[in-house]
XYZ file of C-alpha atoms in Angstrom:
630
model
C 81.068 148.189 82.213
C 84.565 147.469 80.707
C 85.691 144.717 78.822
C 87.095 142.738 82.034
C 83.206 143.262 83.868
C 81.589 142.043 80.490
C 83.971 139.374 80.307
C 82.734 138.345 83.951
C 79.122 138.619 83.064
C 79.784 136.583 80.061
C 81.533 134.000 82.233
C 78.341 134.460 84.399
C 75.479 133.655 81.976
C 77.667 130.989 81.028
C 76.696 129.321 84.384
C 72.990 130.480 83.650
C 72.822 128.799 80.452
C 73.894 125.577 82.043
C 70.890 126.402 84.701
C 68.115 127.255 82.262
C 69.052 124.083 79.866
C 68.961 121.819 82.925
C 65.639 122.933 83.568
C 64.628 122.655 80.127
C 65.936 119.258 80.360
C 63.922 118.330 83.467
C 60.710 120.092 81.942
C 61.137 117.865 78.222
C 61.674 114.441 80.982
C 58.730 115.394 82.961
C 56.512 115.887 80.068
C 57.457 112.465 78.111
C 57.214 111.033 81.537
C 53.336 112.182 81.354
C 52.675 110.824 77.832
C 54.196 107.134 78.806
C 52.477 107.192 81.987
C 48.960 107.840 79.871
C 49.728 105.031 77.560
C 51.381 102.129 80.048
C 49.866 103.566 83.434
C 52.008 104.020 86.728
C 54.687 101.575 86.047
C 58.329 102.550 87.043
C 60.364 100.471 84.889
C 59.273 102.177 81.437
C 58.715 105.512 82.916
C 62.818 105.001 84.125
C 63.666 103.702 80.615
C 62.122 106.522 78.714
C 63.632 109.125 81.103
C 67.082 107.307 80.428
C 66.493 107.111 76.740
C 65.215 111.216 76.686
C 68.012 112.145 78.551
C 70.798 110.176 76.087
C 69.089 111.895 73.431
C 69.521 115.358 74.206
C 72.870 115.081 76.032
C 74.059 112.857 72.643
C 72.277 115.597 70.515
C 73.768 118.405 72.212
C 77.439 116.801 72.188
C 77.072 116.129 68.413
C 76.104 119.408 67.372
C 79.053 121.244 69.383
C 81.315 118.411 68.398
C 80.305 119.607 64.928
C 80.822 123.380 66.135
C 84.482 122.501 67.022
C 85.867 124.015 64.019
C 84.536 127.724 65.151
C 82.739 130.356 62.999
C 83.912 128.915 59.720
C 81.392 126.210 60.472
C 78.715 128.435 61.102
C 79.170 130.764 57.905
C 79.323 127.538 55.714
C 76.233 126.173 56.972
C 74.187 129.269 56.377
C 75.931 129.234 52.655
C 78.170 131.606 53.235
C 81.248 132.737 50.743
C 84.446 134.113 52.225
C 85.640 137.158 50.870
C 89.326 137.123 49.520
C 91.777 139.080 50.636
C 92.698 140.329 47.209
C 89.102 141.119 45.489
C 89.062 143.883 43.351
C 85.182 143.803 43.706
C 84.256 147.483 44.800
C 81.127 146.215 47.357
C 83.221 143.225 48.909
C 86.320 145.614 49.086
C 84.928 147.896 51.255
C 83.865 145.249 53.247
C 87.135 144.043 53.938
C 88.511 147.850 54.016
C 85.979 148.024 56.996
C 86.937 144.919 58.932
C 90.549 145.323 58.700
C 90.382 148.751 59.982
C 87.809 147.495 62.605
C 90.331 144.766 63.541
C 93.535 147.015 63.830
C 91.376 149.637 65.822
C 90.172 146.434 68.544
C 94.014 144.735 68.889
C 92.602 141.869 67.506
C 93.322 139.807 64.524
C 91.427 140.121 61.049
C 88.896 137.755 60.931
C 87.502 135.910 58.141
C 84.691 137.599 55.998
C 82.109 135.721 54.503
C 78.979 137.149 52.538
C 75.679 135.489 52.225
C 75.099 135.751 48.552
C 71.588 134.289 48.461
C 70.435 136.385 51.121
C 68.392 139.845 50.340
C 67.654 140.404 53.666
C 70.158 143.103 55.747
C 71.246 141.084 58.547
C 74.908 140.288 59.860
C 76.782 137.969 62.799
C 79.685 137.034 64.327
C 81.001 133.766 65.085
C 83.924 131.688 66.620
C 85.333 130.691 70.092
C 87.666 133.577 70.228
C 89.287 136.275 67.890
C 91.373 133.818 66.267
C 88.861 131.736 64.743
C 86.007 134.554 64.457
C 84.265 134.925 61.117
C 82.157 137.954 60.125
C 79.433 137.602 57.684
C 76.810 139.641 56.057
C 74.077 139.739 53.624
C 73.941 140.307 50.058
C 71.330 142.738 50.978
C 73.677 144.534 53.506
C 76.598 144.951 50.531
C 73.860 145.970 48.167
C 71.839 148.485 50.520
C 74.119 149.856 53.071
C 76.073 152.842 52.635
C 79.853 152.623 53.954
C 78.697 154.339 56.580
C 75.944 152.345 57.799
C 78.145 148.680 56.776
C 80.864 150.500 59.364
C 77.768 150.354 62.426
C 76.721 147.376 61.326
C 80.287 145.693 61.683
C 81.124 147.666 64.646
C 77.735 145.848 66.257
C 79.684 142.606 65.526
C 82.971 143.675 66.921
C 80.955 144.274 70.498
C 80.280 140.632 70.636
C 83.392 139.380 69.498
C 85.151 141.646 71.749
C 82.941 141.197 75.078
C 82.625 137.240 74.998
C 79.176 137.123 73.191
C 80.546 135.440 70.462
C 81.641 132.446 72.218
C 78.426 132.391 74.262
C 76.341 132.596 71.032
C 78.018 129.362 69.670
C 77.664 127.196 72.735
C 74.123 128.192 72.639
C 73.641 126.488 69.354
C 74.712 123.818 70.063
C 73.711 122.923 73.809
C 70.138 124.042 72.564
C 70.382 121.445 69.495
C 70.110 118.363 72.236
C 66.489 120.193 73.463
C 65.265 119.841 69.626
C 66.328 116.002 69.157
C 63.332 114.432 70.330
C 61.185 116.933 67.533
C 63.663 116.641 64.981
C 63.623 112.577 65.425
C 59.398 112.891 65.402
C 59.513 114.580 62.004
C 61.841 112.412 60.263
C 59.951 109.509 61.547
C 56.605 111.125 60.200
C 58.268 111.537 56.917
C 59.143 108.345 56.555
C 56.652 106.370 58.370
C 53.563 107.282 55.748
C 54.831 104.424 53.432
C 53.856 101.969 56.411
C 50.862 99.600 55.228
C 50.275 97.749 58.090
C 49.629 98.113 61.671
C 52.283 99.601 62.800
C 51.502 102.550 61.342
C 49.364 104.215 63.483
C 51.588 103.439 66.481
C 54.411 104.753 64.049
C 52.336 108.558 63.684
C 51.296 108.728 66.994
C 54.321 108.352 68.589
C 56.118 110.227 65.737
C 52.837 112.956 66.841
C 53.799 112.879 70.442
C 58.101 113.175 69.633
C 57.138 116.178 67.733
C 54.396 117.691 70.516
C 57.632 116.887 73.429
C 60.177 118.935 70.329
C 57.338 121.677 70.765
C 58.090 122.123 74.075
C 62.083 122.106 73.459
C 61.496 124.457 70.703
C 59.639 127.130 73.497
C 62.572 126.065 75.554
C 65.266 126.901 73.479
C 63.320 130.335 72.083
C 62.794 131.590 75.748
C 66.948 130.850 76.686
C 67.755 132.795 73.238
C 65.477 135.538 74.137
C 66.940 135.930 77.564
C 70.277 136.019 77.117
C 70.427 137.561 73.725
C 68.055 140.572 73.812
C 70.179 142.701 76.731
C 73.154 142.066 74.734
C 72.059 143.561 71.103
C 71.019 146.729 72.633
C 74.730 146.870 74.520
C 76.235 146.426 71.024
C 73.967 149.031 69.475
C 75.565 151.372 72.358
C 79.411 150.079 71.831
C 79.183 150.658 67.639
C 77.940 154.052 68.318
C 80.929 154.509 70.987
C 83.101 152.922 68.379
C 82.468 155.053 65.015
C 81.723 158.177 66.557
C 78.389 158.544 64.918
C 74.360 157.126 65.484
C 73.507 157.806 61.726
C 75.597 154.409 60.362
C 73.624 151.866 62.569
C 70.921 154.044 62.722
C 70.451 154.252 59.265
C 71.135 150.328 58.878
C 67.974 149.702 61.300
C 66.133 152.050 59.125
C 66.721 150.360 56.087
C 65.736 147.011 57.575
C 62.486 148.671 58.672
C 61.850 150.215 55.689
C 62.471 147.657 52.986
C 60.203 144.757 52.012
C 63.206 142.432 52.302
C 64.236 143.409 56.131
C 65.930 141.610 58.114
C 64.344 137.745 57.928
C 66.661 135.416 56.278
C 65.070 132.936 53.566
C 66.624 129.939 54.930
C 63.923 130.063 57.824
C 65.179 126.611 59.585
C 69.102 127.693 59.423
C 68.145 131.004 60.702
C 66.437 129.904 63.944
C 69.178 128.298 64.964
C 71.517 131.129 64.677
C 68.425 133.458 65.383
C 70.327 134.695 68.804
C 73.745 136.075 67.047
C 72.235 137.912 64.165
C 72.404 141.717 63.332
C 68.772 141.981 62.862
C 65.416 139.556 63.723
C 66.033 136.845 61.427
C 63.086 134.991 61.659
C 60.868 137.187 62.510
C 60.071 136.457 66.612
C 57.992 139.211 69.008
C 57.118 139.623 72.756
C 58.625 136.681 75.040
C 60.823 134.728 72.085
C 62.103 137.848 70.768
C 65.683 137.706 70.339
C 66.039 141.676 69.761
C 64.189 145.033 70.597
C 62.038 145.999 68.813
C 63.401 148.016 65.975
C 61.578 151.155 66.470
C 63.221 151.277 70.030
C 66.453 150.365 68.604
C 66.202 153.231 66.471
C 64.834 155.566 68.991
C 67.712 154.551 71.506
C 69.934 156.415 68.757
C 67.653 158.951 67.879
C 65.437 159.672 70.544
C 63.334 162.042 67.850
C 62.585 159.401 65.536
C 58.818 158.284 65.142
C 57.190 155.635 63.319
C 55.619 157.503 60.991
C 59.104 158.689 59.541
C 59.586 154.601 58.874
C 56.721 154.646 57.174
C 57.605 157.563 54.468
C 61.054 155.819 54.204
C 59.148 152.421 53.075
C 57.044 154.504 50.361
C 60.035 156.374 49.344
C 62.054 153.095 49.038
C 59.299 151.052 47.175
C 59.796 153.325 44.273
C 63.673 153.533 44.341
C 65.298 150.932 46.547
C 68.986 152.582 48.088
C 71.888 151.513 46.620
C 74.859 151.658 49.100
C 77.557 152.692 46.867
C 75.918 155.260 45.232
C 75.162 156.612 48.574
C 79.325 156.454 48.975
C 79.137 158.618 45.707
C 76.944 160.850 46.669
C 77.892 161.590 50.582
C 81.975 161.602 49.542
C 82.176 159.094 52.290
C 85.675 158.289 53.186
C 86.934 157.146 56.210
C 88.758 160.265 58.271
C 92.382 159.728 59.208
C 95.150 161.356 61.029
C 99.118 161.541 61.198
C 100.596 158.613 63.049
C 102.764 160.093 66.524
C 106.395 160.305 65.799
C 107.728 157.725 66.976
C 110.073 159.416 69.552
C 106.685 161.162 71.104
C 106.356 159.520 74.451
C 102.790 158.974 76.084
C 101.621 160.175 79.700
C 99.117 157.406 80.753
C 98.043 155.797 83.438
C 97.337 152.084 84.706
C 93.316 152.757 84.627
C 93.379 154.497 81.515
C 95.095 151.541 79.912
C 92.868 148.924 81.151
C 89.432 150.408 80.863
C 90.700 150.721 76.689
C 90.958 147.047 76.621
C 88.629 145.533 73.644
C 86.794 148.963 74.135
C 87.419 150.839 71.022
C 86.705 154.780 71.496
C 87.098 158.157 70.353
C 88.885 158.091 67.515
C 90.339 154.795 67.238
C 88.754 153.840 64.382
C 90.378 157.102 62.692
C 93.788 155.832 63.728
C 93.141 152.814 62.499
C 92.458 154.084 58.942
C 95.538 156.201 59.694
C 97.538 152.828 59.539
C 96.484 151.065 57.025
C 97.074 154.093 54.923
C 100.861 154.341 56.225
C 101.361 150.835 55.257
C 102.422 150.675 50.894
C 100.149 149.876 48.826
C 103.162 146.921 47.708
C 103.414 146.115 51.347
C 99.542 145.742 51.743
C 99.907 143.167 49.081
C 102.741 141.276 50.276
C 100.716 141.384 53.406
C 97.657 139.674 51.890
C 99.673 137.367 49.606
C 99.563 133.241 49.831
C 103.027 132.691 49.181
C 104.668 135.974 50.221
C 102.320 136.287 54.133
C 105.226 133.702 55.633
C 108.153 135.035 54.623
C 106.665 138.892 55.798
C 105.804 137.709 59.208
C 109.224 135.756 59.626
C 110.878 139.305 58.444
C 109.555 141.094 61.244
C 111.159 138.975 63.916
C 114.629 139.304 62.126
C 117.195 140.860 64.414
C 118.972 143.850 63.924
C 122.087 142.541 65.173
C 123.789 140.330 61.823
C 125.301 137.554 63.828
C 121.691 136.554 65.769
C 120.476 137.400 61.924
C 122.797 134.375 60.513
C 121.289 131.863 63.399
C 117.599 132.868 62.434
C 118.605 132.430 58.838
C 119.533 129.096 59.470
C 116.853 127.955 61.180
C 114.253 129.433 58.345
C 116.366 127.424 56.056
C 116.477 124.192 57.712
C 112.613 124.092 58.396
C 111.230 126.133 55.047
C 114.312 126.295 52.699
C 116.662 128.893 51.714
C 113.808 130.562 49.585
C 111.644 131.511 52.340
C 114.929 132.750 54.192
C 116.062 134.603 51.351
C 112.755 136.123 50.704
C 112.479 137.044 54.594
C 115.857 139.121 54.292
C 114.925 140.769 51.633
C 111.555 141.772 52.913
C 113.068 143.187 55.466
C 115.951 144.931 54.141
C 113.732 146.670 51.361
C 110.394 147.309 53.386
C 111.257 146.907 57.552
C 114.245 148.618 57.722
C 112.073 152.130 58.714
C 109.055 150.618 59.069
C 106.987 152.785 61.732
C 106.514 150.474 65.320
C 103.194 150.879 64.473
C 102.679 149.462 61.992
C 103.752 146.076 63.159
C 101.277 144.268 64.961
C 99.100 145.728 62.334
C 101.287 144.069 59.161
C 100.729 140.991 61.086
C 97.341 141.095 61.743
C 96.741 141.854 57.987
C 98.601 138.758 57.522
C 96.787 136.682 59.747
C 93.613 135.223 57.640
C 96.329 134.006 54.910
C 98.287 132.372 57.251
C 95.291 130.415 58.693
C 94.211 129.327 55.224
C 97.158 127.540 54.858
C 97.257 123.358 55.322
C 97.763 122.022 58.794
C 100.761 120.462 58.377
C 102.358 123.606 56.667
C 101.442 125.922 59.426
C 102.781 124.024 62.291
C 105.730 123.713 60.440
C 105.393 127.724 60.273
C 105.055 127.660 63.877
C 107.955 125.695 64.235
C 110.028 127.894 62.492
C 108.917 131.222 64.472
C 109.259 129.787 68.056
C 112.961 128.909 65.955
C 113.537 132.382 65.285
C 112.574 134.320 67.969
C 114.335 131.507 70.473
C 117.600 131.686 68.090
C 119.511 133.750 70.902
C 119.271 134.589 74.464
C 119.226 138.303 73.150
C 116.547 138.458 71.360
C 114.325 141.592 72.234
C 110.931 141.530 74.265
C 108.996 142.687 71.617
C 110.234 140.137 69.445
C 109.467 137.577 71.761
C 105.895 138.461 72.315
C 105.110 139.106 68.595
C 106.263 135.281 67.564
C 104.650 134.468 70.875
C 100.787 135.893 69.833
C 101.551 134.914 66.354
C 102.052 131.240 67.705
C 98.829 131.573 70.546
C 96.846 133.115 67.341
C 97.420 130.439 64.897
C 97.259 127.705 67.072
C 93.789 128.566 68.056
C 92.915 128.113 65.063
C 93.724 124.618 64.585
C 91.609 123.728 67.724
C 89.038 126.314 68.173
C 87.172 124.428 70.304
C 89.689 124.035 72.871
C 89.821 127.896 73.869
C 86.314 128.064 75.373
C 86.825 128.735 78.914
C 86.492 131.790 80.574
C 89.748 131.789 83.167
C 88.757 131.416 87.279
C 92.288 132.212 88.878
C 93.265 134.592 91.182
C 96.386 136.813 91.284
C 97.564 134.726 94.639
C 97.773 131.883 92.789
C 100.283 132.917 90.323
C 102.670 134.957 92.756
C 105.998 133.983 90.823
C 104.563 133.860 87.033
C 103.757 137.864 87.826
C 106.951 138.271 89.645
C 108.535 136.502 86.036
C 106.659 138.223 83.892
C 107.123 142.164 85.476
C 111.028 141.578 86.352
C 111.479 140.748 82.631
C 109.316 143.722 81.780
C 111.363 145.666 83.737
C 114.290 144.714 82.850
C 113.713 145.230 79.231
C 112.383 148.986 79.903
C 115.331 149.865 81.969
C 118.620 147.985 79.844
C 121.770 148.903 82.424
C 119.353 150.640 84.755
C 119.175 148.619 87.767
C 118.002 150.309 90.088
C 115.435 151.511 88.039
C 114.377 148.678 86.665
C 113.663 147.346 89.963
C 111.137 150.724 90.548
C 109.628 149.704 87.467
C 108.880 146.311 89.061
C 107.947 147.407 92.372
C 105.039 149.566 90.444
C 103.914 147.062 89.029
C 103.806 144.806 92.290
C 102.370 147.559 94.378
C 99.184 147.136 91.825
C 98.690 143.513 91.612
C 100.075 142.193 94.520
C 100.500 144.969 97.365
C 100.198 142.853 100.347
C 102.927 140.597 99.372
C 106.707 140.720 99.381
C 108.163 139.307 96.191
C 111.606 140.338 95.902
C 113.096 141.717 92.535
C 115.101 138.828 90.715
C 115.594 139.266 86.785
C 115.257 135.112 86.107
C 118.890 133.901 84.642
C 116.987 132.735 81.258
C 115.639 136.736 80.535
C 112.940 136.943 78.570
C 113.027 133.221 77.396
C 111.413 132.401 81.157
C 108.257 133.984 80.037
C 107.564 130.562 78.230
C 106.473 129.259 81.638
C 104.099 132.365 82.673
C 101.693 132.942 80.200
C 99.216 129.540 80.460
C 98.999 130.583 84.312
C 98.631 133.826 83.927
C 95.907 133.728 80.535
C 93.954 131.228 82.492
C 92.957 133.872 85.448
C 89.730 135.654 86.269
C 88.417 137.924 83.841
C 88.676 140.945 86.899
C 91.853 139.633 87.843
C 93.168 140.222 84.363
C 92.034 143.764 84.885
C 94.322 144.303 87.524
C 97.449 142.406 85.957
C 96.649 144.955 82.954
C 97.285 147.738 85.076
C 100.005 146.117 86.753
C 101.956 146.051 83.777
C 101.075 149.514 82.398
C 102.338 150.308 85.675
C 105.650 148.859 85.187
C 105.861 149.801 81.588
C 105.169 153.624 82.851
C 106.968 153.776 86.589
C 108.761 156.975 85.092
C 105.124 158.798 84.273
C 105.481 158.193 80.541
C 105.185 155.515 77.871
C 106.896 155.396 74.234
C 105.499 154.597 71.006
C 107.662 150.991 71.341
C 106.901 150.675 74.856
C 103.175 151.016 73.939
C 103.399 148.472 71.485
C 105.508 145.723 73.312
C 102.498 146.840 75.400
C 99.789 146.056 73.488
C 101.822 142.725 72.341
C 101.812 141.634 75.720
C 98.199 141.824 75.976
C 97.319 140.719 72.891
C 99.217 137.350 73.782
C 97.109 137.336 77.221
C 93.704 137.846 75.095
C 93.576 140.978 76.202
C 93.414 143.466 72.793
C 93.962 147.300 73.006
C 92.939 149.708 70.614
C 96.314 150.853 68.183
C 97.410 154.153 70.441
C 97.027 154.634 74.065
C 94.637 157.355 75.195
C 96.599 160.044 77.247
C 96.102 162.588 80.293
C 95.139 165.496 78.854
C 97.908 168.415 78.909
């Protein structure tokens, strides 16, 4: 399957979910129904009030809890006791953590995420979290710094990026907290057992037994909420075992991260047991330490024989002896295996691509071949000074603003202005000088890449600062009617990115549209495309936007008509157009590819406004489009 399939099968056990928690429901009413109708006897009016009173408690438990979610993965990280990671550490183990997710994140087209670490954690175990990539958080173990090879941390974070990437993650934190509601009634039954032994008087056997009988109905939420975990997480972790394999071009990294959880006392199980089980469904490894019909993973022996099909369990067992005596330290192993990450030339940015539609849209959030490698390849092209503007507090604005500077000085002046009226003349200043001493022959690239660096700086910043930020962008890139495509788009996803962060919650729907509905926002959207391919090319331009209508919309005749506003009219098309059917979106992907490539090739900066495009339409490519071979 591709991203756009998994994306509907995510949407689909979405609807399941809602299915197998209504029976849950009806199964946790029918059984308190039984215990009142043992104690009162057939009578309807308090078997109606208890099934009125169950049912507020789980719907009001299961509001609270993703009320509580609303925030995204931060939330989750936090509650487990996670640490976030800083974007400057000099720390050797928790920078080559962060080397590894950056160069994960450029290689998916998404943003960086946050990184936390879960310092009082031995155990090697890992998950992702958030709505959508601009909220997700990554975190791992103490144990998985301190154990795992680079190697093996690279599978283990490439596992990760499958669920962020193929709607998992967003699945796995509605599960926590529609599940939370099933556990109410045995959570309320234990607290009232702790607190009702200081009764002394009658009351108090009333008090335990119904506290007894909350906790026997939270029983049967509890096997509930194991069996939904178990069946919608268990197909999914071996997919993701697949997809990091696809993604780092190697078994031995996960492989050898499954082998160390196998093989070491501490495993996978997390100490903070009641944390764990509710977060038991997004984790690397078995957290708590679940078999047969609650288990929320393989078993790890055919986890590891899925990636080595020659691997027996007697092998395990040598590894265990061998590691009882001398316990693996991962960056020793570095040492000791020269591991460094392989990288490659970046294409001259004159070479021109020969793609086509399909290609483009089956590499959609599906990292392959060496895209990992290219991704390495960038971050090593961008300065080391650069890097650190990049990942600065004060100096992350100012970079991001520089890249949407114009080259023309007059439009220059206007977006100068407007950084100064919003942000001062220091942030203006600083932005002109970024650019004229670091942008000026920066590679296209490298672009999207600067600003995805920049991206988990920017988010740290105060609310009030960063709409203020995103004030000033839309500013800029709206500070004349010239202003390029690609500049457009960039402010655009910088604005789509940032604002999902402030309200993570809100971006939780998969889309349900069809391409009929939104006839003129693809008409808009390819004519401007286009048009911006083709400048003084009419009659080519209008090819390019027949292409692209032949793919998406062949049955229909909308005529070519550049909209009198250029590419400002694209402010209108991308809510319609974001909000359709994952499939759909698979066909407006090639439907722009086609437009982008009516001539049978594609340039370096048409493959980026490209990927900018999609990346605005939450649909990430990998950093360079895969080509027909020669």
């Amino acid at each position: 399957m591709n991203f756009f399939e998994r994306q509907a099968q995510a949407r689909r056990n979405s609807t399941r979910l809602i299915a197998l928690f209504s029976l849950a429901v009806l199964g946790i009413v029918l059984m308190v129904g039984v215990l009142v109708l043992l104690v009162v006897g057939p009578r309807p009016g308090p078997l109606l009030a208890v099934a009125v009173v169950t049912l507020a408690v789980i719907g009001l438990g299961s509001l609270f809890r993703i009320s509580s979610l609303r925030s995204g993965g931060e939330t989750v990280a936090q509650q487990l006791g996670g640490v976030p990671v800083a974007e400057d550490t000099r720390d050797p183990q928790l920078r080559r953590l962060r080397n590894v997710v950056e160069e994960m994140s450029i290689a998916s087209g998404v943003p960086v995420p946050k990184i936390y670490v879960l310092e009082q954690e031995a155990a090697i175990n890992a998950f992702a979290a958030g709505y959508s990539t601009s909220d997700a958080v990554v975190a791992v173990t103490r144990g998985a710094l301190d154990r795992l090879n680079r190697d093996e941390l690279q599978g283990v974070v490439a596992h990760e990026y499958s669920h962020i990437l193929n709607g998992d993650m967003r699945l796995n934190i509605r599960l926590i907290g529609v599940l939370f509601g099933i556990l109410m009634i045995g959570i309320i039954g234990r607290k009232i057992l702790i607190h009702g032994r200081g009764f002394r008087n009658s009351a108090t056997i009333v008090v335990i037994v119904g506290a007894l009988a909350a906790m026997a109905v939270g029983s049967l939420g509890m096997f509930f909420g194991r069996m939904i975990k178990a069946g919608v997480s268990r197909s999914r972790e071996v997919l993701a075992d697949a997809s990091a394999v696809q993604f780092t071009r190697q078994t031995a990294g996960i492989a050898g991260a499954l082998k160390k959880i196998g093989g070491l006392d501490s495993g996978s199980r997390l100490a903070h047991r009641e944390d764990a089980e509710e977060v038991s469904h997004m984790l690397f490894g078995d957290g708590v330490g679940l078999s047969g019909l609650f288990a929320t993973h393989p078993p790890l022996i055919k986890r590891i024989q899925a990636l080595e099909p020659g691997f027996r369990p007697e092998q395990l067992s040598r590894l265990q002896q061998q590691w009882m005596m001398n316990p693996p330290d991962g960056l020793q192993e570095d040492v000791a295996l020269g591991l460094v990450a392989p990288g490659e030339a970046l294409p001259h940015k004159d070479r021109a691509l020969a793609v086509t539609p399909p290609m483009v849209a089956a590499q959609v959030a599906h990292p392959h071949d060496d895209d990992y490698a290219r991704a390495h390849a960038l971050v090593t092209a961008i300065s080391d000074p650069l890097h650190d503007v990049a990942t600065h507090r004060e100096a992350a604005m100012p970079l991001v603003l520089a890249l949407l500077l114009d080259d023309s000085d007059v439009v220059r002046g206007r977006q100068h202005t407007e950084i100064v009226a919003r942000m001062g003349a220091s942030v203006a200043t600083e932005a002109a000088h970024l650019r004229d001493t670091h942008l000026l022959d920066l590679h296209p690239m490298l672009r999207m890449p600067l600003a995805a660096l920049a991206f988990p700086v920017l988010r740290r910043r105060p609310r009030p600062e960063l709409a203020t930020f995103l004030d000033t962008v839309h500013a800029v890139v709206h500070a004349d009617e010239h202003v390029s495509l690609f500049e457009y788009c960039l402010g655009r996803l910088l604005e789509v990115q940032l604002r999902e962060t402030l309200d993570p919650g809100r971006h939780i729907r998969f889309g349900r549209r069809k391409p009929g509905n939104v006839k003129q926002e693809f008409a808009t959207l390819l004519a401007v495309v286009a048009q911006a391919g083709n400048p003084g090319d009419q009659a080519a331009a209008q090819r390019a936007y027949l292409a692209g209508m032949q793919r998406v919309l062949p049955r229909d005749h909308v005529p070519y008509a550049p909209p009198a506003g250029g590419v400002q009219a694209l402010d209108d098309v991308w809510e319609p157009l974001d909000a359709l059917d994952p499939l759909a979106k698979q066909v407006m992907v090639e439907a722009i590819t086609a437009a982008v490539s009516h001539d049978g090739q594609v340039s370096v900066a048409e493959s980026e406004l490209l990927r900018t495009i999609c990346g605005v339409l939450h649909c990430p490519l990998p950093p360079t489009l895969e080509q027909l071979p020669h």
